[in-house]
XYZ file of C-alpha atoms in Angstrom:
661
model
C 16.693 36.041 0.871
C 12.672 36.024 0.740
C 12.643 34.107 -1.818
C 13.314 30.988 -0.057
C 11.156 28.958 1.650
C 10.560 29.409 4.992
C 13.105 27.930 7.241
C 11.142 27.065 10.400
C 8.982 24.404 7.750
C 12.764 23.190 6.611
C 13.733 22.769 10.561
C 10.756 21.389 11.200
C 10.234 18.792 8.768
C 13.435 18.528 6.490
C 15.890 18.775 9.271
C 15.871 15.050 10.720
C 15.414 13.196 7.392
C 18.620 15.494 6.591
C 20.810 14.687 9.507
C 19.831 11.029 9.242
C 20.432 10.897 5.605
C 23.771 12.578 6.026
C 24.624 9.862 8.751
C 23.486 7.049 6.720
C 25.114 8.277 3.352
C 28.677 8.897 5.923
C 28.587 5.100 7.189
C 27.702 3.967 3.901
C 30.854 6.081 2.489
C 32.856 4.167 5.196
C 31.483 1.039 4.424
C 31.730 0.917 0.833
C 35.176 2.997 0.621
C 36.526 -0.283 3.430
C 35.299 -2.833 0.953
C 36.695 -1.043 -2.142
C 40.191 -1.107 -0.485
C 40.114 -4.640 1.297
C 39.209 -6.247 -1.482
C 41.486 -4.022 -4.031
C 38.571 -3.615 -6.531
C 39.948 -2.031 -9.858
C 36.784 -2.201 -11.961
C 35.521 1.613 -12.741
C 31.995 0.376 -13.429
C 31.629 -1.201 -9.693
C 33.553 2.387 -8.422
C 30.655 4.195 -9.973
C 27.624 1.776 -8.602
C 29.859 2.356 -5.200
C 29.729 5.843 -5.787
C 25.632 5.836 -6.651
C 25.264 3.370 -3.752
C 26.624 6.319 -1.245
C 24.518 9.254 -3.432
C 21.406 7.262 -3.004
C 21.623 7.286 0.758
C 21.132 11.539 0.885
C 17.936 10.677 -0.652
C 16.943 8.618 1.844
C 14.267 10.532 3.897
C 11.319 7.702 4.297
C 12.950 4.732 5.548
C 10.067 1.236 6.045
C 9.786 1.234 9.429
C 9.275 -2.039 11.009
C 8.249 -2.397 14.741
C 9.674 -5.213 16.993
C 7.447 -5.647 19.928
C 10.057 -5.893 22.394
C 9.104 -5.093 26.213
C 6.659 -4.877 28.390
C 4.182 -1.343 28.190
C 4.504 1.108 30.658
C 2.107 0.666 33.638
C 1.056 3.643 35.443
C 0.464 3.779 38.727
C -0.871 6.440 41.269
C 1.509 7.366 44.637
C -1.013 6.996 47.342
C -1.363 10.999 48.720
C -0.135 11.407 52.286
C -3.056 12.534 54.663
C -2.305 15.972 56.287
C -3.459 14.564 59.148
C -0.697 12.100 59.647
C 2.297 15.067 59.380
C 4.527 14.936 62.084
C 5.167 18.698 62.934
C 8.071 19.363 65.348
C 6.965 19.758 69.250
C 6.058 23.709 70.027
C 8.471 25.555 72.418
C 5.615 26.972 74.808
C 8.432 28.674 76.970
C 7.408 33.017 76.878
C 10.381 34.737 75.136
C 12.148 38.037 76.239
C 11.705 41.223 75.066
C 15.452 40.929 73.405
C 14.211 37.736 71.642
C 11.249 39.344 70.589
C 13.412 42.490 69.307
C 15.865 39.971 67.679
C 13.156 37.706 65.563
C 11.329 40.985 64.184
C 14.535 42.494 62.933
C 15.330 39.301 61.528
C 11.744 39.284 59.521
C 12.005 42.778 58.256
C 15.791 42.540 56.926
C 16.412 42.237 52.978
C 19.625 41.092 51.714
C 20.332 41.010 48.288
C 20.399 37.006 47.121
C 22.778 37.071 43.564
C 20.910 35.052 40.964
C 22.520 33.719 37.484
C 19.973 34.137 34.492
C 18.753 30.533 34.139
C 19.831 29.093 30.125
C 16.350 27.740 28.859
C 17.843 24.570 26.701
C 14.119 24.452 25.399
C 13.528 27.967 24.019
C 17.336 27.785 22.774
C 16.676 24.188 20.822
C 14.083 25.643 17.818
C 16.665 28.386 17.002
C 19.561 26.378 17.005
C 17.113 23.805 14.002
C 15.933 27.679 12.138
C 19.927 28.482 11.958
C 20.909 25.306 10.598
C 18.295 24.981 8.085
C 18.714 28.700 7.459
C 22.642 27.894 6.647
C 21.742 24.639 4.383
C 19.007 26.402 2.349
C 21.511 28.989 1.625
C 24.373 26.054 0.933
C 22.142 24.307 -1.416
C 20.932 27.935 -2.899
C 24.683 29.303 -3.524
C 26.178 26.102 -4.882
C 23.049 26.392 -7.462
C 24.019 30.035 -8.098
C 27.606 29.327 -8.734
C 27.242 26.560 -10.863
C 24.903 29.229 -13.391
C 27.771 31.769 -12.568
C 30.418 29.338 -13.997
C 28.366 28.235 -16.819
C 27.587 31.724 -17.885
C 31.197 32.498 -17.897
C 32.263 28.985 -20.132
C 29.590 30.088 -22.332
C 31.158 33.387 -22.738
C 34.598 32.323 -23.115
C 33.184 30.533 -26.459
C 32.958 33.604 -28.233
C 37.021 34.085 -28.031
C 37.917 30.671 -29.238
C 40.730 30.992 -31.996
C 38.810 30.005 -35.380
C 40.509 26.741 -37.384
C 42.265 27.404 -40.435
C 41.442 25.087 -43.208
C 44.678 22.786 -42.324
C 43.010 22.039 -39.076
C 39.695 21.910 -39.927
C 40.579 19.036 -42.699
C 42.938 17.591 -39.964
C 39.982 17.318 -37.284
C 37.610 15.908 -40.109
C 40.079 13.027 -40.949
C 40.569 12.657 -37.456
C 36.899 12.077 -36.952
C 36.398 9.674 -39.252
C 39.653 7.644 -38.270
C 37.969 7.647 -34.732
C 34.198 7.371 -36.159
C 33.341 10.141 -34.543
C 29.913 12.183 -35.563
C 30.772 14.801 -38.445
C 29.145 17.436 -37.224
C 31.301 17.809 -34.112
C 33.170 20.927 -33.646
C 36.762 21.203 -32.349
C 37.480 24.155 -30.617
C 41.108 25.727 -29.796
C 41.688 27.473 -26.715
C 44.289 29.865 -24.795
C 44.119 27.372 -22.056
C 41.532 25.676 -20.598
C 41.367 21.475 -22.516
C 41.251 19.046 -23.447
C 37.161 18.526 -22.766
C 33.961 17.961 -24.023
C 31.811 20.120 -23.201
C 27.986 21.024 -23.292
C 26.910 24.307 -24.504
C 23.343 25.592 -25.630
C 24.349 25.415 -28.983
C 25.184 21.619 -29.021
C 28.577 19.359 -28.004
C 32.143 21.039 -29.034
C 36.045 19.707 -28.097
C 37.662 22.404 -26.583
C 41.605 21.972 -26.901
C 44.570 24.603 -26.037
C 46.258 26.017 -29.209
C 49.636 25.330 -28.020
C 49.056 21.600 -27.265
C 47.336 20.817 -30.505
C 50.443 22.171 -32.472
C 52.796 20.286 -29.824
C 50.808 16.723 -30.635
C 51.819 14.563 -33.356
C 48.860 13.352 -35.229
C 48.778 9.677 -33.536
C 48.608 11.502 -29.887
C 46.306 13.775 -31.471
C 43.863 11.174 -32.272
C 44.005 9.916 -28.697
C 43.039 12.718 -26.948
C 40.305 12.473 -29.412
C 39.749 8.863 -28.653
C 39.383 9.909 -24.874
C 37.039 12.989 -25.745
C 34.247 10.611 -27.781
C 34.627 8.366 -25.005
C 32.931 10.390 -22.903
C 30.418 11.943 -25.448
C 29.387 8.266 -26.087
C 28.984 7.357 -23.084
C 26.784 10.487 -22.032
C 29.195 11.571 -19.429
C 28.021 14.756 -19.206
C 24.651 14.176 -18.293
C 25.720 11.446 -15.563
C 28.336 14.254 -13.868
C 25.727 16.487 -13.966
C 23.584 14.260 -12.474
C 25.897 13.103 -9.278
C 25.947 16.751 -8.456
C 22.301 16.986 -8.349
C 22.592 14.005 -6.327
C 24.955 15.209 -3.999
C 23.366 18.778 -3.220
C 21.092 17.830 -0.672
C 24.167 17.101 1.441
C 26.254 19.801 -0.354
C 28.127 19.821 3.533
C 28.851 16.004 3.812
C 32.514 14.915 2.894
C 31.036 11.601 2.018
C 29.191 13.097 -0.783
C 32.012 13.951 -2.482
C 34.157 11.687 -2.194
C 31.348 9.399 -3.881
C 31.275 12.227 -6.621
C 34.933 12.651 -7.138
C 35.097 9.169 -7.266
C 31.958 8.545 -9.852
C 34.205 11.399 -12.168
C 37.633 9.666 -11.763
C 36.334 6.047 -12.744
C 34.261 7.528 -15.779
C 38.082 8.740 -16.530
C 39.315 5.226 -16.214
C 36.523 3.751 -18.416
C 37.490 6.507 -21.509
C 41.122 5.574 -21.028
C 40.673 2.286 -21.009
C 38.962 2.721 -24.493
C 41.286 5.378 -25.704
C 43.908 3.336 -25.556
C 42.897 0.114 -26.823
C 46.026 -1.762 -28.315
C 49.590 -1.302 -27.260
C 50.636 1.212 -29.661
C 47.674 3.413 -29.057
C 48.555 2.834 -25.065
C 51.853 4.348 -25.754
C 50.619 7.221 -27.901
C 47.519 8.443 -25.830
C 50.834 8.112 -22.622
C 52.773 10.215 -24.625
C 50.187 12.908 -25.474
C 49.049 12.758 -21.424
C 52.523 13.646 -20.423
C 52.948 16.283 -22.720
C 49.915 17.564 -21.838
C 50.811 18.091 -18.482
C 53.607 19.773 -19.429
C 52.479 22.056 -21.617
C 48.560 22.729 -19.520
C 47.796 22.843 -15.938
C 44.168 20.606 -15.714
C 41.419 22.460 -14.987
C 38.022 21.687 -14.514
C 34.344 23.787 -15.712
C 30.897 22.966 -14.967
C 30.723 21.896 -18.540
C 33.506 19.848 -18.626
C 36.307 18.167 -17.457
C 39.859 17.718 -18.621
C 41.242 14.671 -19.648
C 43.972 15.185 -17.248
C 42.194 16.630 -14.276
C 42.559 12.975 -11.970
C 45.247 11.768 -10.781
C 47.895 10.773 -13.701
C 50.042 8.616 -11.501
C 46.761 6.037 -10.896
C 45.713 6.591 -14.715
C 49.421 5.460 -15.773
C 49.079 2.875 -13.288
C 46.700 1.343 -15.277
C 47.171 1.526 -18.430
C 50.582 0.586 -18.208
C 49.295 -2.463 -16.830
C 45.708 -3.085 -18.023
C 45.214 -6.413 -15.494
C 44.797 -3.524 -12.901
C 41.441 -3.374 -14.059
C 40.508 -6.751 -13.674
C 38.902 -8.352 -10.635
C 37.981 -11.963 -9.806
C 35.168 -13.108 -9.839
C 35.204 -14.156 -6.426
C 35.179 -10.425 -5.370
C 33.019 -9.317 -7.672
C 30.557 -11.519 -5.989
C 31.134 -10.465 -2.699
C 31.551 -6.991 -3.787
C 28.222 -6.971 -4.986
C 26.493 -8.559 -2.127
C 28.231 -6.173 0.026
C 26.692 -3.667 -1.664
C 23.110 -4.881 -1.957
C 23.358 -5.368 1.795
C 24.474 -1.589 2.414
C 21.690 -0.265 -0.207
C 19.028 -2.185 1.874
C 20.070 -1.804 5.297
C 19.380 1.739 5.469
C 15.782 1.307 3.763
C 14.853 -0.134 7.210
C 14.250 0.779 10.254
C 14.219 -1.354 13.370
C 12.158 0.033 16.107
C 11.482 -1.538 19.590
C 8.000 -0.779 20.690
C 6.193 -2.102 23.891
C 4.410 -5.430 23.190
C 0.758 -5.199 22.927
C -1.345 -5.881 25.737
C -2.690 -8.975 26.153
C -6.800 -9.716 25.735
C -8.210 -10.247 28.444
C -9.358 -13.947 28.974
C -12.810 -13.258 28.187
C -11.828 -12.374 24.978
C -9.727 -15.249 24.338
C -12.892 -17.301 24.859
C -14.243 -15.318 22.381
C -12.128 -15.780 19.798
C -12.304 -19.755 20.244
C -16.024 -19.560 19.521
C -15.371 -17.474 17.041
C -13.479 -19.990 15.121
C -16.755 -22.278 15.918
C -19.049 -19.902 14.504
C -16.439 -19.329 11.077
C -16.752 -23.195 10.850
C -20.050 -23.247 10.885
C -20.691 -20.528 8.321
C -18.115 -22.411 6.287
C -20.591 -25.112 5.970
C -23.313 -23.131 5.631
C -21.887 -22.221 2.613
C -21.287 -25.621 1.324
C -24.824 -26.441 2.153
C -25.245 -23.386 -0.338
C -23.180 -24.246 -3.270
C -24.433 -27.946 -3.173
C -28.415 -26.770 -3.465
C -27.288 -24.675 -6.154
C -25.937 -27.642 -7.950
C -29.360 -29.709 -6.888
C -31.450 -26.705 -8.023
C -29.979 -26.372 -11.362
C -30.683 -30.338 -11.637
C -34.294 -29.932 -10.776
C -35.209 -26.751 -12.856
C -33.558 -28.533 -16.133
C -36.307 -31.583 -15.162
C -39.133 -29.157 -14.417
C -38.654 -26.787 -17.572
C -38.214 -30.099 -19.468
C -41.011 -31.630 -18.369
C -43.760 -28.294 -18.220
C -42.575 -28.077 -22.207
C -44.044 -31.482 -22.786
C -46.777 -30.922 -20.751
C -47.664 -27.721 -22.296
C -47.555 -29.171 -25.775
C -49.661 -32.230 -24.593
C -52.383 -29.816 -23.866
C -52.408 -28.101 -27.090
C -52.800 -31.142 -29.131
C -56.430 -32.593 -27.694
C -55.880 -35.658 -29.738
C -53.240 -37.356 -27.592
C -55.629 -36.385 -24.715
C -57.346 -39.460 -23.372
C -61.062 -39.276 -23.093
C -61.787 -39.545 -19.358
C -59.013 -36.199 -19.348
C -61.817 -34.539 -21.746
C -64.760 -35.994 -19.860
C -63.160 -34.421 -16.479
C -62.384 -31.293 -18.401
C -65.928 -30.520 -19.067
C -67.222 -31.534 -15.468
C -63.951 -28.601 -14.756
C -65.620 -25.846 -17.674
C -69.291 -25.603 -15.376
C -67.245 -24.259 -11.928
C -68.615 -26.199 -9.895
C -66.479 -26.296 -6.429
C -67.714 -29.715 -5.341
C -67.301 -31.166 -9.029
C -63.964 -29.614 -9.092
C -63.550 -31.445 -6.169
C -64.381 -34.779 -6.927
C -62.107 -34.397 -10.095
C -58.906 -33.259 -7.591
C -59.695 -36.641 -4.861
C -60.123 -39.158 -8.260
C -57.452 -37.541 -9.987
C -55.046 -40.616 -9.503
C -57.810 -43.004 -11.546
C -56.286 -40.940 -14.769
C -53.789 -43.976 -16.586
C -51.171 -41.412 -17.546
C -49.280 -39.806 -14.980
C -48.619 -36.880 -17.163
C -52.068 -36.005 -17.607
C -52.723 -36.514 -13.970
C -49.902 -33.606 -13.711
C -51.204 -31.693 -16.069
C -54.721 -31.599 -14.609
C -53.595 -30.746 -11.449
C -51.449 -27.493 -12.206
C -54.433 -26.340 -14.445
C -56.831 -26.355 -11.500
C -54.214 -24.593 -9.482
C -54.211 -22.435 -12.112
C -58.049 -21.792 -13.367
C -60.143 -22.670 -10.596
C -62.152 -19.579 -8.996
C -62.352 -21.629 -5.851
C -59.750 -21.191 -3.083
C -60.682 -24.956 -1.795
C -60.348 -26.595 -5.023
C -56.751 -24.602 -5.719
C -55.485 -25.855 -2.175
C -56.662 -28.756 -3.198
C -54.870 -29.360 -6.311
C -51.760 -28.134 -4.764
C -52.016 -30.712 -1.927
C -52.567 -33.422 -4.717
C -49.454 -32.331 -6.285
C -47.149 -31.931 -3.529
C -48.115 -35.315 -2.219
C -46.281 -36.845 -5.357
C -43.005 -35.334 -4.761
C -40.849 -33.933 -7.319
C -42.689 -35.866 -9.993
C -45.818 -33.236 -8.938
C -43.602 -29.888 -9.268
C -44.319 -29.520 -12.578
C -47.511 -29.211 -11.320
C -46.574 -26.522 -9.150
C -44.768 -24.598 -12.010
C -47.453 -24.116 -14.120
C -49.954 -22.519 -11.663
C -47.323 -20.788 -9.281
C -47.440 -17.488 -11.415
C -51.021 -17.170 -11.594
C -51.476 -18.306 -7.528
C -52.526 -14.729 -5.726
C -49.842 -13.999 -2.186
C -52.361 -16.006 0.059
C -52.060 -18.856 -1.656
C -48.860 -18.535 -2.209
C -48.284 -18.917 1.653
C -50.686 -22.213 1.805
C -48.027 -23.387 -0.506
C -44.911 -22.220 1.334
C -46.460 -23.526 4.449
C -47.087 -27.075 2.826
C -43.844 -27.630 1.563
C -42.273 -26.548 4.921
C -43.977 -29.984 6.084
C -41.523 -32.075 3.725
C -38.304 -32.789 5.647
C -35.969 -32.684 1.452
C -34.178 -30.000 1.842
C -35.571 -29.652 -1.800
C -38.342 -27.047 -0.111
C -35.723 -24.485 0.355
C -35.182 -24.795 -3.680
C -38.708 -23.745 -3.683
C -38.631 -20.910 -0.901
C -36.036 -19.308 -2.588
C -37.763 -19.169 -6.110
C -40.555 -18.058 -4.168
C -38.935 -15.041 -2.421
C -38.193 -13.971 -6.301
C -40.439 -10.339 -6.562
C -42.140 -11.710 -3.262
C -44.420 -8.744 -1.824
C -44.303 -8.020 1.846
C -46.771 -10.632 3.417
C -45.362 -13.447 1.935
C -41.619 -12.509 2.198
C -43.036 -12.405 6.325
C -44.568 -15.781 5.953
C -41.048 -17.179 3.987
C -39.158 -15.695 6.962
C -41.708 -16.713 9.963
C -41.204 -20.518 8.624
C -40.429 -23.077 11.585
C -37.403 -24.254 9.631
C -34.740 -26.065 11.594
C -32.062 -23.826 12.495
C -29.633 -24.994 9.747
C -32.028 -25.216 6.994
C -33.095 -21.424 7.901
C -29.493 -20.857 7.842
C -29.072 -22.134 4.417
C -32.089 -20.162 3.130
C -31.037 -17.087 4.029
C -27.313 -17.784 2.883
C -28.810 -18.811 -0.585
C -30.757 -15.357 -1.043
C -27.511 -13.197 0.413
C -26.248 -12.956 -3.084
C -29.297 -11.484 -4.758
C -30.560 -9.428 -2.175
C -27.211 -7.766 -0.756
C -28.747 -4.750 -1.259
C -31.933 -4.733 -0.264
C -31.948 -2.951 2.950
C -35.696 -3.669 3.743
C -35.229 -7.366 3.495
C -31.859 -6.881 5.106
C -33.752 -5.435 8.301
C -36.703 -8.223 8.144
C -33.602 -10.975 8.698
C -32.163 -9.106 11.345
C -35.589 -8.702 12.799
C -35.887 -12.499 12.429
C -32.421 -12.758 14.087
C -33.936 -11.246 17.233
C -36.724 -13.481 17.409
C -34.542 -16.603 16.393
C -33.547 -17.701 20.509
C -30.486 -19.685 20.817
C -27.171 -20.054 18.889
C -29.056 -19.606 15.530
C -30.201 -15.966 15.868
C -26.433 -15.294 17.331
C -24.835 -17.034 13.637
C -27.267 -14.912 11.838
C -26.280 -11.710 13.622
C -22.219 -13.280 13.558
C -22.982 -13.778 9.631
C -24.508 -9.787 8.776
C -21.534 -8.513 10.861
C -19.144 -10.352 8.966
C -20.394 -9.301 5.122
C -22.878 -6.442 6.211
C -22.063 -3.428 5.206
C -22.204 -0.506 8.205
C -26.190 0.040 8.875
C -26.389 -3.482 8.864
C -23.586 -4.374 10.747
C -24.866 -1.801 13.742
C -28.161 -3.134 13.897
C -26.493 -6.615 14.133
C -24.228 -4.952 16.817
C -27.683 -3.124 18.756
C -29.474 -6.609 18.897
C -26.838 -8.773 19.884
C -26.123 -6.376 23.134
C -29.471 -8.108 24.032
C -28.227 -11.107 24.633
C -25.514 -9.704 26.753
C -22.152 -12.280 26.625
C -22.850 -14.173 23.897
C -23.215 -11.155 22.147
C -18.825 -10.553 22.049
C -18.858 -12.962 18.740
C -20.648 -10.003 17.257
C -18.908 -7.077 18.341
C -16.032 -9.146 17.293
C -16.384 -9.437 13.603
C -18.245 -6.189 13.735
C -14.865 -4.644 15.125
C -13.046 -5.637 12.064
C -15.104 -3.256 9.619
C -13.287 -0.651 8.770
C -15.909 2.000 8.297
C -16.842 4.971 10.828
C -21.182 3.704 11.284
C -19.603 -0.327 12.250
C -16.874 0.683 14.859
C -18.888 3.809 16.900
C -21.961 0.946 17.107
C -18.745 -1.353 18.301
C -17.957 1.201 20.971
C -21.523 1.902 22.296
C -22.122 -1.577 22.404
C -18.363 -2.159 24.433
C -19.375 0.502 26.840
C -22.937 -1.030 27.708
C -21.561 -4.530 28.019
C -18.549 -3.355 30.413
C -16.712 -5.621 31.941
C -12.864 -6.289 31.563
C -13.471 -7.343 27.956
C -16.099 -4.269 26.976
C -12.464 -1.268 28.582
C -10.084 -3.392 26.772
C -12.002 -2.773 23.260
C -12.948 0.576 24.071
C -9.433 1.060 24.792
C -8.197 -0.457 21.679
C -10.709 1.665 19.369
C -9.385 4.978 21.345
C -6.188 3.701 20.160
C -6.933 3.116 16.644
C -4.128 4.259 14.047
C -6.902 5.420 11.793
C -8.104 8.543 12.192
C -11.271 8.308 11.165
C -12.027 5.278 13.015
C -10.678 7.052 16.305
C -12.445 9.577 15.821
C -15.692 7.871 15.792
C -14.901 5.900 18.878
C -14.366 9.270 20.948
C -17.967 10.644 19.737
C -19.595 7.258 20.771
C -17.781 7.007 24.522
C -19.129 11.287 24.763
């Protein structure tokens, strides 16, 4: 048996599953068989599906486990240890002993009497041996049945060489029967000595085997009836189906329920073929006569390659043929049996497991959950505000781009410019700082609004003097939305310091449109400008909207994430905490770990951030949360650490264990 799998593996892994499947199959068989009898189900199709359902239970090795919290978790209590000083000893007799008493005590101490001991039977050592023995028996049964099937099939193939040859008359008669019954013309007939009638499958193909004595004794009508029966097996693929049900029964070879299901399946197949062979009353009479003659002349035999036409209870088949209504069931019975079969198929797939109820979280963590809901509501409002800001940004961008295009066309066509603007342009070209500042101060004297915006944009862009550039930017911002095209004309030419100045001046405005400008300025911003923009004194709501608008474009920028974390650390109160909470919800492992680390500085206010980070299923985040919970301590910290150490995910549990060390 060296080719067999290790019985220890079978005993440890498969044997419990096979045993459970055996019980499920046996119970399902009892239920199905009881329903078939109680409802008097006669349909061969329902009998076949019922048998398949029973056989399927033998392969049910991985049911769906549904855990139902049912009982309180066990609590461990430590019994108090009694101090040795509290143990009361009996009083000591201080009376002096005589010499006789002393000698008696010495004799009793030195006398050794044999004590009979019974060998102890260690059940813990016996159980593995029993499991291995059962696994070995199961493997031997499976292997033995497979070898037996192969041997029987091989013997059947060898017997095919000794069949009688058909004479020309019998061969012609056989072809006529095939035409009459609409059978395949290439299907051969083999006349045997004692095997058949049956349809068998050999390596060379399908064949119909009929005992020679029986074939010659039958009339042509009886021969046609037998042929119709065997052709029904051929058309229905019953040989393949029978091999399939035997294979399904193989793991449960020791279970009588499996062999009942196989027998019932094959018998129902014979019923179906009988009905097809006896389609009309004359054909029914011919087929019944053929069955009776077959029983008289030939005992039934079953082989691996096929089954005889009369290898099933003859009385039941005759009753079915004489009363075709016995194969019909009422609609109500069909509905009931189908529903019952569906339930019987689903119930074994599910295993209910009563487990301990989850421990109630501390009251402090319940309060944290409420606060998290509040913070989630705040973030939802921020998200809505960001979407509204994006819509507003699209409108402003369209308006500014259109106006900038018009201003560029105006600058290219000098004939459209006023003489006053041309004169100011000549003065600007001298490069004198004071003269340029004077132009900025008198810019409102230009009659055309477009010329004012164009002049401010060109001076902010082209002036070599910082004071002039910034004065032009201030004049453009003073015009509100109408001055934005001037800023757009000059922005690309501004250096980082001028852009920082522009940001500081924009921040003095109350409109949220400034946030759109900040977001635009963050594109391709250097470190200095980024620090300026992130360090602007903004109301908490506007700061969150600003960071939310940047989140999509900078989500993979680790440097930007570090700057945001630094900003959150410097922002006191709920504003900074909300930034850390948002980072813990949507950030990556490194960002989440940093958010948790900074949140710990806020002591008890850090719990919402830790709770959000705990939902992340990466090792770095989980380790950071466990370290933070351990540092914060208290009832909430102990609960979080305990929960992390009981995590079902092995990687996360290992990360928590490493963090606790």
